[in-house]
Amino acid sequence: MEAKLIERLEAAVARLESLSAGGISARGLPDGVDEVSSDPSILAFDDLMAQYAARVSAAAEKIGGQVLDVTKLVLEAFSVQKKLLIEIEQTQKPDMAGLVEFLKPLNEVILKVNAMTEGRRSDFFNHLKSAGDSLSALAWIAYTGKDCGMSMPIAHVEESWQMAEFYNNKVLVEYRNKDQIHVEWAKALKELYLPGLRDYVKSHYPLGPVWSASGKKASSALSKAPPPGAPAPPPPPPASLFSSEPSQPSSSNPKQGMSAVFQEISSGNVSVGLKKVTADMKTKNRTDRTGVVSASGKETHSSSPSFSKAGPPKLELQMGRKWAVENQIGRKNLVIDDCDAKQSVYIYGCKDSVLQIQGKVNNITIDKCTKMGVVFKDVVAACEVVNCNGVEVQCQGSAPTISVDNTSGCQLYLSKDSLGTSITTAKSSEINVLMPTGPDGDWGEHSLPQQYIHVFKDGQFETTPVSHSGA
């Protein structure tokens, strides 16, 4: 038994060493970094990489392409985190601005992964999103106390993976009967975080990283002044995972775009600033206009930010009892984390977005949404899907009732705790229910009938679903 275990560990280490060509060493550090620490927490991080990273990288190399590229970035992010943990042992605890600068190397890798999911949708989009969303789990290192606005490290790792699991499950379902290598990759990626990273944080940093009381300042730990004559620094990157300024609610921002127009109209002062249209300005009299719409004009219009005709996007708590999520288009990172069992969630008019509800709520209603994904933990009463098209709903806890009404295309993912859920359907088609079927996390798919046979027998109608049999 011990001999087999040693052989497996040696194989894992050899596998990680083979990744050195991609910039990752067996110790989990980028090539050229020679910091070696005898601290048990750092040695345990090496064990984490040796035990779980080898499976992810092995499957990724067999798949190749973008999956291999994003996997290398995931392992690079873990390598950067190890380097930061070594630096933390020698660095005094910084203020919030200093912490953001300290964590900048990790954030840069995360931004690289997020950039792979942008632009034209890839055939491996679910792989990329699963890997990209999972990296938010590494932000546990930014936990500085109960007042920092984050969940505690262990809970943060678990909650971060829940968002990534939405796309990870899509990979499992899509490839379970097509290519087991993709299934192996998805399972290995999950194990890297649960139990891998979670158990590591639980054993060594349950209350967050421990900074040095007499070490160097954080500003000198990772920051380096540019050499004389160096070019000017690039413009600021997009919003990062670590920010020294809390995000402001949308209600505090000045109204822009169509919201400003509506506000101006409601004020009754709509004619101020308007110019008189002369004859030569009318379209029929202009010589520079034709009846042909150019392709460039169409592209310019389509590239403008999405905006729902129904109104501006909204994500807010109303009267302390109802969460309103409305008119969200193309938003993949919507989160409701401060909720309780007395509140309800109403999702309306959203398209191509994903909402995660972290906590127990009373009721969830999804109304008039298209290509919408909703992930929730527990619901007290029911989850209702009404007037929707192509939605996906994942229950990670329990739900007494799920109802689907007047909906075309609905994927329901149930957890082990929600297998007893009562599902009601009406005027709906293409309803599939996926649930765990074994200890390995495999998913079984069941389609709900949408055709019925009604037979008048013994004074009453008997209704049975239509069963199709193939040759």
Short mmCIF file of C-alpha atoms in Angstrom, two decimals:
data_model
loop_
_atom_site.label_atom_id
_atom_site.label_comp_id
_atom_site.label_asym_id
_atom_site.label_seq_id
_atom_site.Cartn_x
_atom_site.Cartn_y
_atom_site.Cartn_z
CA MET A 1 0.00 0.00 0.00
CA GLU A 2 2.80 2.42 0.96
CA ALA A 3 4.79 1.47 -2.14
CA LYS A 4 1.84 2.30 -4.40
CA LEU A 5 1.35 5.63 -2.65
CA ILE A 6 5.03 6.52 -3.11
CA GLU A 7 4.81 5.60 -6.78
CA ARG A 8 1.78 7.87 -7.26
CA LEU A 9 3.49 10.78 -5.52
CA GLU A 10 6.66 10.30 -7.60
CA ALA A 11 4.56 10.25 -10.77
CA ALA A 12 2.80 13.46 -9.73
CA VAL A 13 6.10 15.21 -9.01
CA ALA A 14 7.52 14.06 -12.35
CA ARG A 15 4.45 15.39 -14.07
CA LEU A 16 4.83 18.83 -12.49
CA GLU A 17 8.51 18.91 -13.43
CA SER A 18 7.50 18.36 -17.06
CA LEU A 19 5.54 21.61 -16.90
CA SER A 20 8.75 23.60 -16.45
CA ALA A 21 8.73 24.32 -20.18
CA GLY A 22 5.48 26.18 -19.61
CA GLY A 23 6.99 28.33 -16.88
CA ILE A 24 5.92 26.29 -13.83
CA SER A 25 8.27 24.30 -11.63
CA ALA A 26 7.54 21.27 -9.49
CA ARG A 27 7.57 23.42 -6.37
CA GLY A 28 4.71 25.51 -7.74
CA LEU A 29 6.90 28.56 -8.40
CA PRO A 30 7.66 30.20 -11.74
CA ASP A 31 11.06 29.36 -13.21
CA GLY A 32 13.85 31.50 -11.81
CA VAL A 33 12.30 31.90 -8.36
CA ASP A 34 14.49 30.21 -5.77
CA GLU A 35 12.71 31.05 -2.51
CA VAL A 36 12.60 27.96 -0.39
CA SER A 37 10.85 27.90 2.97
CA SER A 38 10.83 25.19 5.59
CA ASP A 39 7.62 26.52 7.10
CA PRO A 40 5.01 23.70 7.33
CA SER A 41 2.39 25.84 5.57
CA ILE A 42 4.67 26.36 2.55
CA LEU A 43 5.62 22.70 2.41
CA ALA A 44 1.93 21.83 2.58
CA PHE A 45 1.33 24.09 -0.42
CA ASP A 46 3.89 22.03 -2.35
CA ASP A 47 1.95 18.91 -1.36
CA LEU A 48 -1.27 20.56 -2.55
CA MET A 49 0.26 21.22 -5.98
CA ALA A 50 1.79 17.74 -6.24
CA GLN A 51 -1.40 15.96 -5.26
CA TYR A 52 -4.02 17.87 -7.25
CA ALA A 53 -2.35 19.96 -9.96
CA ALA A 54 -0.89 16.97 -11.81
CA ARG A 55 -4.33 15.59 -12.72
CA VAL A 56 -5.55 18.93 -14.06
CA SER A 57 -2.44 19.49 -16.17
CA ALA A 58 -2.39 15.89 -17.46
CA ALA A 59 -5.96 16.14 -18.74
CA ALA A 60 -5.34 19.62 -20.16
CA GLU A 61 -2.34 18.45 -22.19
CA LYS A 62 -4.44 15.71 -23.76
CA ILE A 63 -7.09 18.26 -24.73
CA GLY A 64 -4.65 20.98 -25.80
CA GLY A 65 -5.59 24.37 -27.26
CA GLN A 66 -7.30 26.93 -25.07
CA VAL A 67 -7.97 24.41 -22.30
CA LEU A 68 -4.24 23.83 -21.93
CA ASP A 69 -3.55 27.57 -22.05
CA VAL A 70 -6.07 28.41 -19.34
CA THR A 71 -4.88 25.50 -17.18
CA LYS A 72 -1.31 26.82 -17.32
CA LEU A 73 -2.60 30.19 -16.15
CA VAL A 74 -4.53 28.58 -13.29
CA LEU A 75 -1.37 26.81 -12.11
CA GLU A 76 0.59 30.02 -12.57
CA ALA A 77 -1.92 31.78 -10.29
CA PHE A 78 -1.35 29.12 -7.62
CA SER A 79 2.39 29.58 -8.05
CA VAL A 80 2.06 33.32 -7.56
CA GLN A 81 -0.01 32.70 -4.43
CA LYS A 82 2.76 30.55 -2.98
CA LYS A 83 5.26 33.32 -3.62
CA LEU A 84 2.96 35.79 -1.88
CA LEU A 85 2.61 33.47 1.12
CA ILE A 86 6.39 33.37 1.41
CA GLU A 87 6.52 37.17 1.19
CA ILE A 88 3.79 37.51 3.85
CA GLU A 89 6.02 35.70 6.35
CA GLN A 90 8.58 38.49 5.88
CA THR A 91 6.27 41.49 5.44
CA GLN A 92 4.36 43.73 7.80
CA LYS A 93 0.60 43.94 7.38
CA PRO A 94 -0.13 46.78 4.92
CA ASP A 95 -3.08 49.13 4.70
CA MET A 96 -5.78 48.52 2.10
CA ALA A 97 -3.99 50.43 -0.67
CA GLY A 98 -0.75 48.60 0.13
CA LEU A 99 -2.58 45.27 0.11
CA VAL A 100 -3.93 45.94 -3.38
CA GLU A 101 -0.42 46.69 -4.62
CA PHE A 102 0.95 43.63 -2.82
CA LEU A 103 -1.59 41.34 -4.50
CA LYS A 104 -1.12 42.90 -7.93
CA PRO A 105 0.89 39.95 -9.37
CA LEU A 106 -1.96 37.58 -8.54
CA ASN A 107 -4.55 39.93 -9.98
CA GLU A 108 -2.60 40.24 -13.24
CA VAL A 109 -2.79 36.48 -13.81
CA ILE A 110 -6.51 36.47 -13.03
CA LEU A 111 -7.07 39.25 -15.56
CA LYS A 112 -5.27 37.19 -18.20
CA VAL A 113 -7.69 34.31 -17.62
CA ASN A 114 -10.72 36.61 -17.70
CA ALA A 115 -9.50 38.08 -21.00
CA MET A 116 -9.70 34.61 -22.57
CA THR A 117 -13.48 34.54 -22.02
CA GLU A 118 -14.06 37.85 -23.77
CA GLY A 119 -14.70 38.49 -27.44
CA ARG A 120 -16.01 35.81 -29.75
CA ARG A 121 -17.41 32.85 -27.83
CA SER A 122 -15.06 29.88 -27.93
CA ASP A 123 -16.02 26.23 -28.32
CA PHE A 124 -14.42 25.77 -24.89
CA PHE A 125 -16.22 28.71 -23.28
CA ASN A 126 -17.49 26.62 -20.36
CA HIS A 127 -13.94 25.40 -19.65
CA LEU A 128 -12.61 28.95 -19.72
CA LYS A 129 -15.37 30.33 -17.50
CA SER A 130 -15.03 27.50 -15.02
CA ALA A 131 -11.30 28.10 -14.72
CA GLY A 132 -11.66 31.89 -14.64
CA ASP A 133 -14.40 31.99 -12.01
CA SER A 134 -12.57 29.46 -9.86
CA LEU A 135 -9.58 31.78 -9.45
CA SER A 136 -11.61 34.14 -7.27
CA ALA A 137 -11.10 31.50 -4.57
CA LEU A 138 -7.45 32.59 -4.36
CA ALA A 139 -8.65 35.95 -3.02
CA TRP A 140 -8.88 34.35 0.44
CA ILE A 141 -5.35 35.69 0.89
CA ALA A 142 -6.81 39.22 1.04
CA TYR A 143 -8.82 38.45 4.19
CA THR A 144 -7.76 40.85 6.95
CA GLY A 145 -10.54 40.43 9.52
CA LYS A 146 -14.27 40.26 10.01
CA ASP A 147 -14.67 43.93 9.01
CA CYS A 148 -12.95 43.58 5.62
CA GLY A 149 -16.19 42.75 3.79
CA MET A 150 -15.17 39.20 2.86
CA SER A 151 -16.29 35.82 4.09
CA MET A 152 -13.78 33.96 6.20
CA PRO A 153 -11.12 32.14 4.14
CA ILE A 154 -12.65 28.66 4.23
CA ALA A 155 -16.13 29.94 3.38
CA HIS A 156 -14.72 32.20 0.67
CA VAL A 157 -13.06 29.27 -1.12
CA GLU A 158 -16.28 27.26 -1.01
CA GLU A 159 -18.47 30.15 -2.18
CA SER A 160 -16.09 31.03 -5.02
CA TRP A 161 -16.14 27.49 -6.33
CA GLN A 162 -19.95 27.45 -6.33
CA MET A 163 -19.92 30.10 -9.05
CA ALA A 164 -17.37 28.18 -11.09
CA GLU A 165 -19.28 24.94 -10.60
CA PHE A 166 -22.14 26.27 -12.72
CA TYR A 167 -19.89 26.13 -15.80
CA ASN A 168 -17.97 23.10 -14.59
CA ASN A 169 -21.22 21.11 -14.51
CA LYS A 170 -21.89 22.16 -18.09
CA VAL A 171 -18.59 20.60 -19.11
CA LEU A 172 -19.51 17.37 -17.30
CA VAL A 173 -22.92 17.19 -18.96
CA GLU A 174 -21.68 18.11 -22.44
CA TYR A 175 -18.81 15.62 -22.57
CA ARG A 176 -19.94 12.76 -20.36
CA ASN A 177 -20.89 10.67 -23.40
CA LYS A 178 -18.46 12.29 -25.87
CA ASP A 179 -14.97 12.57 -24.41
CA GLN A 180 -13.98 11.38 -20.94
CA ILE A 181 -10.79 13.49 -21.00
CA HIS A 182 -12.90 16.64 -20.63
CA VAL A 183 -14.82 14.99 -17.80
CA GLU A 184 -11.54 14.12 -16.09
CA TRP A 185 -10.35 17.73 -16.48
CA ALA A 186 -13.54 19.13 -14.93
CA LYS A 187 -13.39 16.71 -11.98
CA ALA A 188 -9.69 17.40 -11.41
CA LEU A 189 -10.27 21.16 -11.47
CA LYS A 190 -12.93 20.83 -8.78
CA GLU A 191 -10.71 18.65 -6.60
CA LEU A 192 -7.97 21.28 -6.84
CA TYR A 193 -10.27 23.60 -4.88
CA LEU A 194 -12.57 21.18 -3.06
CA PRO A 195 -11.07 19.52 -1.12
CA GLY A 196 -7.57 20.70 -2.13
CA LEU A 197 -7.38 24.44 -1.49
CA ARG A 198 -10.19 24.39 1.06
CA ASP A 199 -8.49 21.80 3.27
CA TYR A 200 -5.16 23.59 2.92
CA VAL A 201 -6.65 26.89 4.09
CA LYS A 202 -8.55 25.11 6.84
CA SER A 203 -5.35 23.53 8.18
CA HIS A 204 -2.99 26.50 7.96
CA TYR A 205 -4.87 29.78 7.49
CA PRO A 206 -8.43 29.45 8.91
CA LEU A 207 -8.30 33.08 10.10
CA GLY A 208 -6.41 34.45 7.12
CA PRO A 209 -2.70 34.97 6.41
CA VAL A 210 -0.38 35.79 9.32
CA TRP A 211 1.77 38.83 8.56
CA SER A 212 5.17 39.45 10.10
CA ALA A 213 5.27 41.85 13.03
CA SER A 214 8.83 42.99 12.34
CA GLY A 215 9.26 42.38 8.63
CA LYS A 216 9.72 44.80 5.75
CA LYS A 217 7.06 47.18 4.48
CA ALA A 218 4.66 45.83 1.86
CA SER A 219 5.52 48.66 -0.51
CA SER A 220 9.08 47.37 -0.78
CA ALA A 221 8.19 43.72 -0.83
CA LEU A 222 6.98 43.48 -4.43
CA SER A 223 7.11 46.99 -5.88
CA LYS A 224 10.09 48.01 -7.97
CA ALA A 225 10.86 51.48 -9.27
CA PRO A 226 11.17 51.70 -13.07
CA PRO A 227 14.72 52.23 -14.39
CA PRO A 228 15.72 55.67 -15.68
CA GLY A 229 14.53 56.34 -19.20
CA ALA A 230 11.87 53.64 -19.00
CA PRO A 231 8.64 54.30 -20.92
CA ALA A 232 5.62 55.65 -19.12
CA PRO A 233 3.49 53.05 -17.32
CA PRO A 234 0.45 51.71 -19.19
CA PRO A 235 -3.04 52.98 -18.41
CA PRO A 236 -4.88 51.45 -15.44
CA PRO A 237 -6.24 47.93 -16.08
CA PRO A 238 -9.93 47.05 -15.83
CA ALA A 239 -11.58 46.68 -12.45
CA SER A 240 -9.57 44.14 -10.49
CA LEU A 241 -10.51 41.39 -8.10
CA PHE A 242 -8.80 43.34 -5.33
CA SER A 243 -9.82 46.97 -4.97
CA SER A 244 -8.99 49.50 -2.30
CA GLU A 245 -12.28 51.32 -2.85
CA PRO A 246 -15.62 49.65 -2.24
CA SER A 247 -18.00 49.61 -5.16
CA GLN A 248 -20.77 52.18 -5.02
CA PRO A 249 -24.41 51.25 -5.42
CA SER A 250 -25.93 52.14 -8.74
CA SER A 251 -28.37 54.54 -7.08
CA SER A 252 -25.49 56.77 -5.94
CA ASN A 253 -24.15 57.30 -9.45
CA PRO A 254 -25.45 60.16 -11.58
CA LYS A 255 -27.94 59.12 -14.22
CA GLN A 256 -26.49 58.64 -17.65
CA GLY A 257 -27.64 57.60 -21.10
CA MET A 258 -31.36 56.86 -21.46
CA SER A 259 -31.93 57.31 -17.72
CA ALA A 260 -30.89 60.94 -18.05
CA VAL A 261 -33.18 61.35 -21.04
CA PHE A 262 -36.17 59.98 -19.13
CA GLN A 263 -35.37 62.22 -16.19
CA GLU A 264 -35.26 65.26 -18.50
CA ILE A 265 -38.59 64.32 -20.07
CA SER A 266 -40.27 63.84 -16.68
CA SER A 267 -39.11 67.29 -15.62
CA GLY A 268 -41.32 68.85 -18.32
CA ASN A 269 -38.45 71.02 -19.58
CA VAL A 270 -37.89 69.07 -22.80
CA SER A 271 -37.46 71.92 -25.28
CA VAL A 272 -34.45 73.56 -23.64
CA GLY A 273 -31.32 73.31 -25.79
CA LEU A 274 -33.12 72.09 -28.93
CA LYS A 275 -32.13 73.65 -32.26
CA LYS A 276 -34.48 74.62 -35.06
CA VAL A 277 -34.36 72.19 -38.00
CA THR A 278 -33.91 74.10 -41.27
CA ALA A 279 -34.91 72.80 -44.73
CA ASP A 280 -31.38 71.81 -45.71
CA MET A 281 -31.04 69.74 -42.55
CA LYS A 282 -34.00 67.50 -43.39
CA THR A 283 -33.08 63.99 -44.51
CA LYS A 284 -34.98 64.18 -47.81
CA ASN A 285 -33.01 67.30 -48.83
CA ARG A 286 -29.55 66.08 -47.84
CA THR A 287 -27.22 64.95 -50.63
CA ASP A 288 -24.82 63.09 -48.33
CA ARG A 289 -27.41 60.50 -47.39
CA THR A 290 -28.51 57.46 -49.36
CA GLY A 291 -31.01 54.71 -48.68
CA VAL A 292 -28.25 52.13 -48.17
CA VAL A 293 -27.15 51.25 -44.67
CA SER A 294 -23.43 50.55 -44.59
CA ALA A 295 -21.98 47.51 -42.88
CA SER A 296 -19.77 49.71 -40.72
CA GLY A 297 -22.83 51.51 -39.41
CA LYS A 298 -24.39 48.24 -38.41
CA GLU A 299 -21.24 47.12 -36.61
CA THR A 300 -21.03 50.38 -34.71
CA HIS A 301 -24.59 50.00 -33.55
CA SER A 302 -24.21 46.39 -32.49
CA SER A 303 -21.04 47.08 -30.53
CA SER A 304 -22.73 49.63 -28.29
CA PRO A 305 -23.51 48.59 -24.72
CA SER A 306 -26.60 46.41 -24.37
CA PHE A 307 -29.64 48.12 -22.99
CA SER A 308 -33.08 46.66 -22.45
CA LYS A 309 -36.01 48.49 -23.96
CA ALA A 310 -37.95 47.73 -20.78
CA GLY A 311 -35.75 49.98 -18.66
CA PRO A 312 -32.32 50.35 -17.05
CA PRO A 313 -30.65 47.36 -15.37
CA LYS A 314 -31.43 46.91 -11.71
CA LEU A 315 -30.12 44.82 -8.80
CA GLU A 316 -31.41 46.14 -5.50
CA LEU A 317 -33.24 45.25 -2.30
CA GLN A 318 -36.67 46.89 -2.16
CA MET A 319 -38.38 47.63 1.15
CA GLY A 320 -36.04 45.18 2.85
CA ARG A 321 -38.07 42.20 1.62
CA LYS A 322 -37.69 41.79 -2.14
CA TRP A 323 -34.57 41.58 -4.29
CA ALA A 324 -35.27 42.97 -7.77
CA VAL A 325 -32.96 41.83 -10.57
CA GLU A 326 -34.19 43.37 -13.80
CA ASN A 327 -33.01 43.99 -17.38
CA GLN A 328 -29.51 42.58 -16.90
CA ILE A 329 -27.92 41.76 -20.28
CA GLY A 330 -24.62 39.94 -20.73
CA ARG A 331 -23.74 40.02 -17.01
CA LYS A 332 -22.09 36.76 -15.91
CA ASN A 333 -21.10 37.75 -12.38
CA LEU A 334 -24.30 38.90 -10.64
CA VAL A 335 -24.27 37.98 -6.94
CA ILE A 336 -26.74 38.38 -4.07
CA ASP A 337 -24.86 37.55 -0.87
CA ASP A 338 -26.64 39.49 1.87
CA CYS A 339 -30.02 37.76 2.01
CA ASP A 340 -32.18 35.90 4.52
CA ALA A 341 -35.10 33.46 4.63
CA LYS A 342 -37.70 36.25 4.80
CA GLN A 343 -36.69 37.83 1.50
CA SER A 344 -37.79 36.92 -2.01
CA VAL A 345 -35.92 37.29 -5.31
CA TYR A 346 -37.67 38.46 -8.49
CA ILE A 347 -35.68 38.16 -11.74
CA TYR A 348 -37.25 39.86 -14.76
CA GLY A 349 -36.27 40.60 -18.34
CA CYS A 350 -32.67 39.37 -18.07
CA LYS A 351 -30.72 37.91 -20.99
CA ASP A 352 -27.47 36.00 -21.33
CA SER A 353 -26.58 36.51 -17.65
CA VAL A 354 -25.78 34.44 -14.55
CA LEU A 355 -27.02 35.20 -11.03
CA GLN A 356 -25.72 33.52 -7.89
CA ILE A 357 -27.81 33.69 -4.71
CA GLN A 358 -25.59 32.94 -1.71
CA GLY A 359 -27.91 32.12 1.15
CA LYS A 360 -31.41 30.92 1.96
CA VAL A 361 -34.34 32.95 0.60
CA ASN A 362 -38.10 32.53 0.80
CA ASN A 363 -39.02 32.48 -2.87
CA ILE A 364 -37.38 32.86 -6.29
CA THR A 365 -39.26 33.92 -9.44
CA ILE A 366 -37.65 33.99 -12.89
CA ASP A 367 -39.90 35.85 -15.34
CA LYS A 368 -39.44 36.62 -19.06
CA CYS A 369 -35.74 35.76 -19.15
CA THR A 370 -33.70 34.35 -22.04
CA LYS A 371 -30.51 32.30 -21.71
CA MET A 372 -30.43 33.08 -18.00
CA GLY A 373 -28.57 31.02 -15.41
CA VAL A 374 -29.55 31.08 -11.72
CA VAL A 375 -27.59 29.31 -8.97
CA PHE A 376 -29.06 29.25 -5.46
CA LYS A 377 -28.50 27.39 -2.22
CA ASP A 378 -31.80 26.97 -0.37
CA VAL A 379 -35.34 28.21 -0.87
CA VAL A 380 -38.08 28.00 1.74
CA ALA A 381 -41.19 28.03 -0.48
CA ALA A 382 -40.59 27.57 -4.20
CA CYS A 383 -38.55 28.47 -7.26
CA GLU A 384 -40.76 29.54 -10.17
CA VAL A 385 -39.79 29.81 -13.84
CA VAL A 386 -42.37 31.69 -15.92
CA ASN A 387 -42.44 32.88 -19.56
CA CYS A 388 -38.77 32.06 -20.13
CA ASN A 389 -36.68 30.67 -22.96
CA GLY A 390 -33.49 28.64 -22.57
CA VAL A 391 -32.85 29.05 -18.83
CA GLU A 392 -30.72 26.99 -16.46
CA VAL A 393 -31.44 26.70 -12.73
CA GLN A 394 -29.13 24.99 -10.25
CA CYS A 395 -30.17 24.16 -6.68
CA GLN A 396 -27.15 23.49 -4.46
CA GLY A 397 -29.21 22.92 -1.32
CA SER A 398 -32.89 22.16 -0.92
CA ALA A 399 -36.08 23.38 -2.59
CA PRO A 400 -39.54 21.98 -1.74
CA THR A 401 -41.07 22.97 -5.08
CA ILE A 402 -39.90 24.03 -8.51
CA SER A 403 -42.55 25.12 -11.02
CA VAL A 404 -42.04 25.75 -14.74
CA ASP A 405 -44.82 27.53 -16.62
CA ASN A 406 -45.01 28.65 -20.27
CA THR A 407 -41.29 28.07 -20.79
CA SER A 408 -39.36 26.68 -23.76
CA GLY A 409 -36.09 25.08 -22.76
CA CYS A 410 -35.21 24.70 -19.08
CA GLN A 411 -32.34 22.78 -17.47
CA LEU A 412 -32.77 22.00 -13.78
CA TYR A 413 -29.72 20.88 -11.78
CA LEU A 414 -30.59 19.27 -8.45
CA SER A 415 -28.21 18.47 -5.60
CA LYS A 416 -28.31 15.41 -3.37
CA ASP A 417 -30.31 17.40 -0.81
CA SER A 418 -32.98 18.36 -3.35
CA LEU A 419 -33.76 14.98 -4.91
CA GLY A 420 -37.15 15.03 -3.18
CA THR A 421 -38.15 18.30 -4.86
CA SER A 422 -41.66 18.43 -6.37
CA ILE A 423 -41.49 19.68 -9.97
CA THR A 424 -44.61 21.12 -11.61
CA THR A 425 -44.75 21.97 -15.32
CA ALA A 426 -47.44 23.60 -17.48
CA LYS A 427 -47.43 24.72 -21.12
CA SER A 428 -43.68 24.07 -21.27
CA SER A 429 -41.32 22.11 -23.50
CA GLU A 430 -37.74 20.80 -23.45
CA ILE A 431 -37.56 20.45 -19.67
CA ASN A 432 -34.57 18.39 -18.51
CA VAL A 433 -33.61 17.53 -14.95
CA LEU A 434 -30.02 16.63 -14.08
CA MET A 435 -29.09 15.06 -10.76
CA PRO A 436 -26.05 13.31 -9.25
CA THR A 437 -26.08 9.59 -9.89
CA GLY A 438 -22.91 8.29 -8.25
CA PRO A 439 -20.06 8.98 -5.83
CA ASP A 440 -17.86 10.33 -8.63
CA GLY A 441 -20.09 13.34 -9.23
CA ASP A 442 -21.54 12.07 -12.52
CA TRP A 443 -24.82 13.61 -13.63
CA GLY A 444 -27.87 11.72 -14.85
CA GLU A 445 -30.21 13.52 -17.23
CA HIS A 446 -33.97 12.97 -17.26
CA SER A 447 -36.36 14.64 -19.68
CA LEU A 448 -39.84 15.49 -18.42
CA PRO A 449 -42.71 14.52 -20.75
CA GLN A 450 -44.48 17.20 -22.74
CA GLN A 451 -46.94 15.00 -24.63
CA TYR A 452 -49.79 13.06 -23.05
CA ILE A 453 -52.46 10.57 -24.06
CA HIS A 454 -55.95 11.08 -22.68
CA VAL A 455 -58.26 8.03 -22.75
CA PHE A 456 -61.88 8.03 -21.60
CA LYS A 457 -62.29 4.91 -19.48
CA ASP A 458 -64.82 3.90 -16.81
CA GLY A 459 -66.57 7.25 -16.90
CA GLN A 460 -63.43 9.40 -16.64
CA PHE A 461 -60.30 10.39 -18.56
CA GLU A 462 -57.05 8.64 -17.79
CA THR A 463 -53.93 10.57 -18.68
CA THR A 464 -50.53 9.02 -19.30
CA PRO A 465 -47.36 10.52 -20.76
CA VAL A 466 -46.34 9.52 -24.29
CA SER A 467 -43.44 7.08 -24.32
CA HIS A 468 -41.27 6.84 -27.42
CA SER A 469 -39.46 3.63 -28.26
CA GLY A 470 -36.73 3.45 -30.86
CA ALA A 471 -35.39 0.57 -32.86
#
